[in-house]
């Protein structure tokens, strides 16, 4: 599948409703894996990294994870997550995950905004072409497509 690369330079964020977030921790991995599988089921990204196994995806993210810039919304269970990784000098928004029952309520924007505030650095994100919700979320938070 084709992907579009997005980039966001450090800049003020748009005004967002306050939603409490916390940094991700190692104990979150199993719940993140389950959340990922639920969130991506039936979407264009359902196959995740080619295997549709959230545990494999989270394990693959961990070696390059930036836990201090990765956030979750934990209200009676994990509802959303923004997982940041670092490759060389680049920060990547690897995953934005929102529980299907909570989509469309600003939780994805809240966790990504928390990540952007923690980094205050350029951030890259690759979005599968046709993933309109992710494209809208990134654009609303100031990401722009990178020309090929």
mmCIF file of C-alpha atoms in Angstrom:
data_model
loop_
_atom_site.group_PDB
_atom_site.id
_atom_site.type_symbol
_atom_site.label_atom_id
_atom_site.label_comp_id
_atom_site.label_asym_id
_atom_site.label_seq_id
_atom_site.Cartn_x
_atom_site.Cartn_y
_atom_site.Cartn_z
ATOM 1 C CA UNK A 1 0.000 0.000 0.000
ATOM 2 C CA UNK A 2 1.130 3.481 -0.792
ATOM 3 C CA UNK A 3 1.777 5.909 2.050
ATOM 4 C CA UNK A 4 2.090 9.661 2.253
ATOM 5 C CA UNK A 5 4.774 11.170 4.442
ATOM 6 C CA UNK A 6 3.751 14.067 6.705
ATOM 7 C CA UNK A 7 5.957 16.411 8.723
ATOM 8 C CA UNK A 8 5.263 18.890 11.484
ATOM 9 C CA UNK A 9 7.698 21.536 12.608
ATOM 10 C CA UNK A 10 7.571 22.776 16.209
ATOM 11 C CA UNK A 11 4.797 25.357 16.454
ATOM 12 C CA UNK A 12 1.915 26.262 18.732
ATOM 13 C CA UNK A 13 -0.922 23.764 18.715
ATOM 14 C CA UNK A 14 -4.523 24.622 18.007
ATOM 15 C CA UNK A 15 -6.794 25.053 21.020
ATOM 16 C CA UNK A 16 -8.028 21.621 22.092
ATOM 17 C CA UNK A 17 -10.369 20.510 24.869
ATOM 18 C CA UNK A 18 -8.432 19.387 27.946
ATOM 19 C CA UNK A 19 -8.299 15.604 28.157
ATOM 20 C CA UNK A 20 -6.044 14.046 30.778
ATOM 21 C CA UNK A 21 -3.136 11.988 29.412
ATOM 22 C CA UNK A 22 -0.218 10.132 30.954
ATOM 23 C CA UNK A 23 3.054 8.774 29.549
ATOM 24 C CA UNK A 24 2.963 5.185 28.348
ATOM 25 C CA UNK A 25 4.757 2.613 30.504
ATOM 26 C CA UNK A 26 6.010 -0.949 30.026
ATOM 27 C CA UNK A 27 3.002 -2.378 31.862
ATOM 28 C CA UNK A 28 0.721 -0.969 29.129
ATOM 29 C CA UNK A 29 2.057 -3.229 26.360
ATOM 30 C CA UNK A 30 -0.541 -6.025 26.495
ATOM 31 C CA UNK A 31 -3.430 -3.564 26.696
ATOM 32 C CA UNK A 32 -1.905 -1.450 23.904
ATOM 33 C CA UNK A 33 -1.676 -4.564 21.718
ATOM 34 C CA UNK A 34 -5.341 -5.366 22.297
ATOM 35 C CA UNK A 35 -6.349 -1.731 21.784
ATOM 36 C CA UNK A 36 -4.390 -1.652 18.519
ATOM 37 C CA UNK A 37 -6.111 -4.753 17.170
ATOM 38 C CA UNK A 38 -9.555 -3.380 18.079
ATOM 39 C CA UNK A 39 -8.832 0.104 16.718
ATOM 40 C CA UNK A 40 -7.511 -1.082 13.364
ATOM 41 C CA UNK A 41 -10.015 -3.919 12.768
ATOM 42 C CA UNK A 42 -11.987 -3.239 9.605
ATOM 43 C CA UNK A 43 -9.848 -0.247 8.600
ATOM 44 C CA UNK A 44 -7.410 0.238 5.734
ATOM 45 C CA UNK A 45 -4.582 -0.446 8.246
ATOM 46 C CA UNK A 46 -6.079 -3.664 9.627
ATOM 47 C CA UNK A 47 -3.025 -5.717 8.681
ATOM 48 C CA UNK A 48 -0.798 -3.404 10.764
ATOM 49 C CA UNK A 49 2.780 -4.322 9.877
ATOM 50 C CA UNK A 50 1.585 -7.202 7.729
ATOM 51 C CA UNK A 51 0.555 -9.532 10.527
ATOM 52 C CA UNK A 52 -2.505 -7.999 12.299
ATOM 53 C CA UNK A 53 -0.943 -8.942 15.648
ATOM 54 C CA UNK A 54 -0.878 -5.992 18.034
ATOM 55 C CA UNK A 55 1.596 -7.696 20.389
ATOM 56 C CA UNK A 56 4.097 -8.109 17.541
ATOM 57 C CA UNK A 57 3.652 -4.455 16.566
ATOM 58 C CA UNK A 58 4.156 -3.171 20.122
ATOM 59 C CA UNK A 59 7.217 -5.417 20.594
ATOM 60 C CA UNK A 60 8.675 -4.066 17.333
ATOM 61 C CA UNK A 61 8.008 -0.470 18.450
ATOM 62 C CA UNK A 62 9.687 -0.837 21.858
ATOM 63 C CA UNK A 63 13.386 -0.807 20.767
ATOM 64 C CA UNK A 64 12.976 2.635 19.181
ATOM 65 C CA UNK A 65 10.231 3.895 21.519
ATOM 66 C CA UNK A 66 10.342 7.349 23.064
ATOM 67 C CA UNK A 67 8.275 6.652 26.205
ATOM 68 C CA UNK A 68 8.529 10.225 27.517
ATOM 69 C CA UNK A 69 6.796 11.441 24.335
ATOM 70 C CA UNK A 70 4.293 8.585 24.004
ATOM 71 C CA UNK A 71 0.980 9.118 25.758
ATOM 72 C CA UNK A 72 -2.210 7.281 26.609
ATOM 73 C CA UNK A 73 -5.640 8.253 27.826
ATOM 74 C CA UNK A 74 -6.375 5.909 30.703
ATOM 75 C CA UNK A 75 -9.926 6.328 31.948
ATOM 76 C CA UNK A 76 -11.241 2.983 33.190
ATOM 77 C CA UNK A 77 -8.899 1.327 30.682
ATOM 78 C CA UNK A 78 -6.840 2.588 27.793
ATOM 79 C CA UNK A 79 -8.956 4.536 25.330
ATOM 80 C CA UNK A 80 -6.287 6.107 23.097
ATOM 81 C CA UNK A 81 -2.529 6.197 22.550
ATOM 82 C CA UNK A 82 0.093 8.135 20.606
ATOM 83 C CA UNK A 83 3.296 6.109 20.206
ATOM 84 C CA UNK A 84 6.477 7.926 19.197
ATOM 85 C CA UNK A 85 9.678 6.283 17.987
ATOM 86 C CA UNK A 86 13.103 7.622 17.111
ATOM 87 C CA UNK A 87 15.106 6.563 14.084
ATOM 88 C CA UNK A 88 18.456 8.308 13.881
ATOM 89 C CA UNK A 89 17.740 11.979 14.497
ATOM 90 C CA UNK A 90 14.094 11.747 13.413
ATOM 91 C CA UNK A 91 11.040 11.423 15.635
ATOM 92 C CA UNK A 92 8.162 9.436 14.146
ATOM 93 C CA UNK A 93 4.537 9.268 15.123
ATOM 94 C CA UNK A 94 4.380 5.505 14.743
ATOM 95 C CA UNK A 95 0.833 4.856 15.900
ATOM 96 C CA UNK A 96 -2.282 6.772 16.840
ATOM 97 C CA UNK A 97 -4.714 4.333 18.403
ATOM 98 C CA UNK A 98 -8.254 5.059 19.579
ATOM 99 C CA UNK A 99 -10.681 2.472 20.923
ATOM 100 C CA UNK A 100 -13.526 2.108 18.387
ATOM 101 C CA UNK A 101 -16.143 3.066 20.995
ATOM 102 C CA UNK A 102 -14.356 6.384 21.587
ATOM 103 C CA UNK A 103 -13.488 7.506 18.042
ATOM 104 C CA UNK A 104 -14.549 10.976 16.973
ATOM 105 C CA UNK A 105 -14.310 12.495 20.461
ATOM 106 C CA UNK A 106 -10.923 14.197 20.189
ATOM 107 C CA UNK A 107 -8.933 11.531 22.039
ATOM 108 C CA UNK A 108 -6.525 10.943 19.145
ATOM 109 C CA UNK A 109 -5.883 14.681 18.883
ATOM 110 C CA UNK A 110 -5.300 14.881 22.641
ATOM 111 C CA UNK A 111 -2.655 12.139 22.756
ATOM 112 C CA UNK A 112 -0.857 13.369 19.624
ATOM 113 C CA UNK A 113 -0.868 16.935 20.978
ATOM 114 C CA UNK A 114 0.658 15.661 24.246
ATOM 115 C CA UNK A 115 3.403 13.933 22.226
ATOM 116 C CA UNK A 116 4.092 17.063 20.183
ATOM 117 C CA UNK A 117 4.327 19.211 23.331
ATOM 118 C CA UNK A 118 6.758 16.732 24.930
ATOM 119 C CA UNK A 119 9.045 16.697 21.894
ATOM 120 C CA UNK A 120 9.078 20.310 20.692
ATOM 121 C CA UNK A 121 10.933 18.973 17.625
ATOM 122 C CA UNK A 122 10.038 18.089 14.039
ATOM 123 C CA UNK A 123 7.896 14.937 13.827
ATOM 124 C CA UNK A 124 7.269 12.680 10.836
ATOM 125 C CA UNK A 125 4.301 10.396 10.194
ATOM 126 C CA UNK A 126 3.516 7.996 7.346
ATOM 127 C CA UNK A 127 -0.177 7.565 6.544
ATOM 128 C CA UNK A 128 -1.645 4.873 4.334
ATOM 129 C CA UNK A 129 -3.287 6.565 1.371
ATOM 130 C CA UNK A 130 -7.023 6.475 1.945
ATOM 131 C CA UNK A 131 -6.783 6.687 5.734
ATOM 132 C CA UNK A 132 -8.896 9.833 5.793
ATOM 133 C CA UNK A 133 -9.321 10.023 9.608
ATOM 134 C CA UNK A 134 -5.537 10.043 10.124
ATOM 135 C CA UNK A 135 -5.024 12.536 7.317
ATOM 136 C CA UNK A 136 -7.609 14.872 8.907
ATOM 137 C CA UNK A 137 -6.122 14.486 12.390
ATOM 138 C CA UNK A 138 -2.577 15.242 11.253
ATOM 139 C CA UNK A 139 -3.627 18.194 9.111
ATOM 140 C CA UNK A 140 -5.639 19.682 11.989
ATOM 141 C CA UNK A 141 -2.539 19.466 14.203
ATOM 142 C CA UNK A 142 -0.289 21.236 11.694
ATOM 143 C CA UNK A 143 1.301 18.339 9.790
ATOM 144 C CA UNK A 144 1.809 18.893 6.075
ATOM 145 C CA UNK A 145 2.492 16.357 3.319
ATOM 146 C CA UNK A 146 6.121 16.084 2.294
ATOM 147 C CA UNK A 147 6.534 16.333 -1.502
ATOM 148 C CA UNK A 148 8.018 13.201 -3.117
#
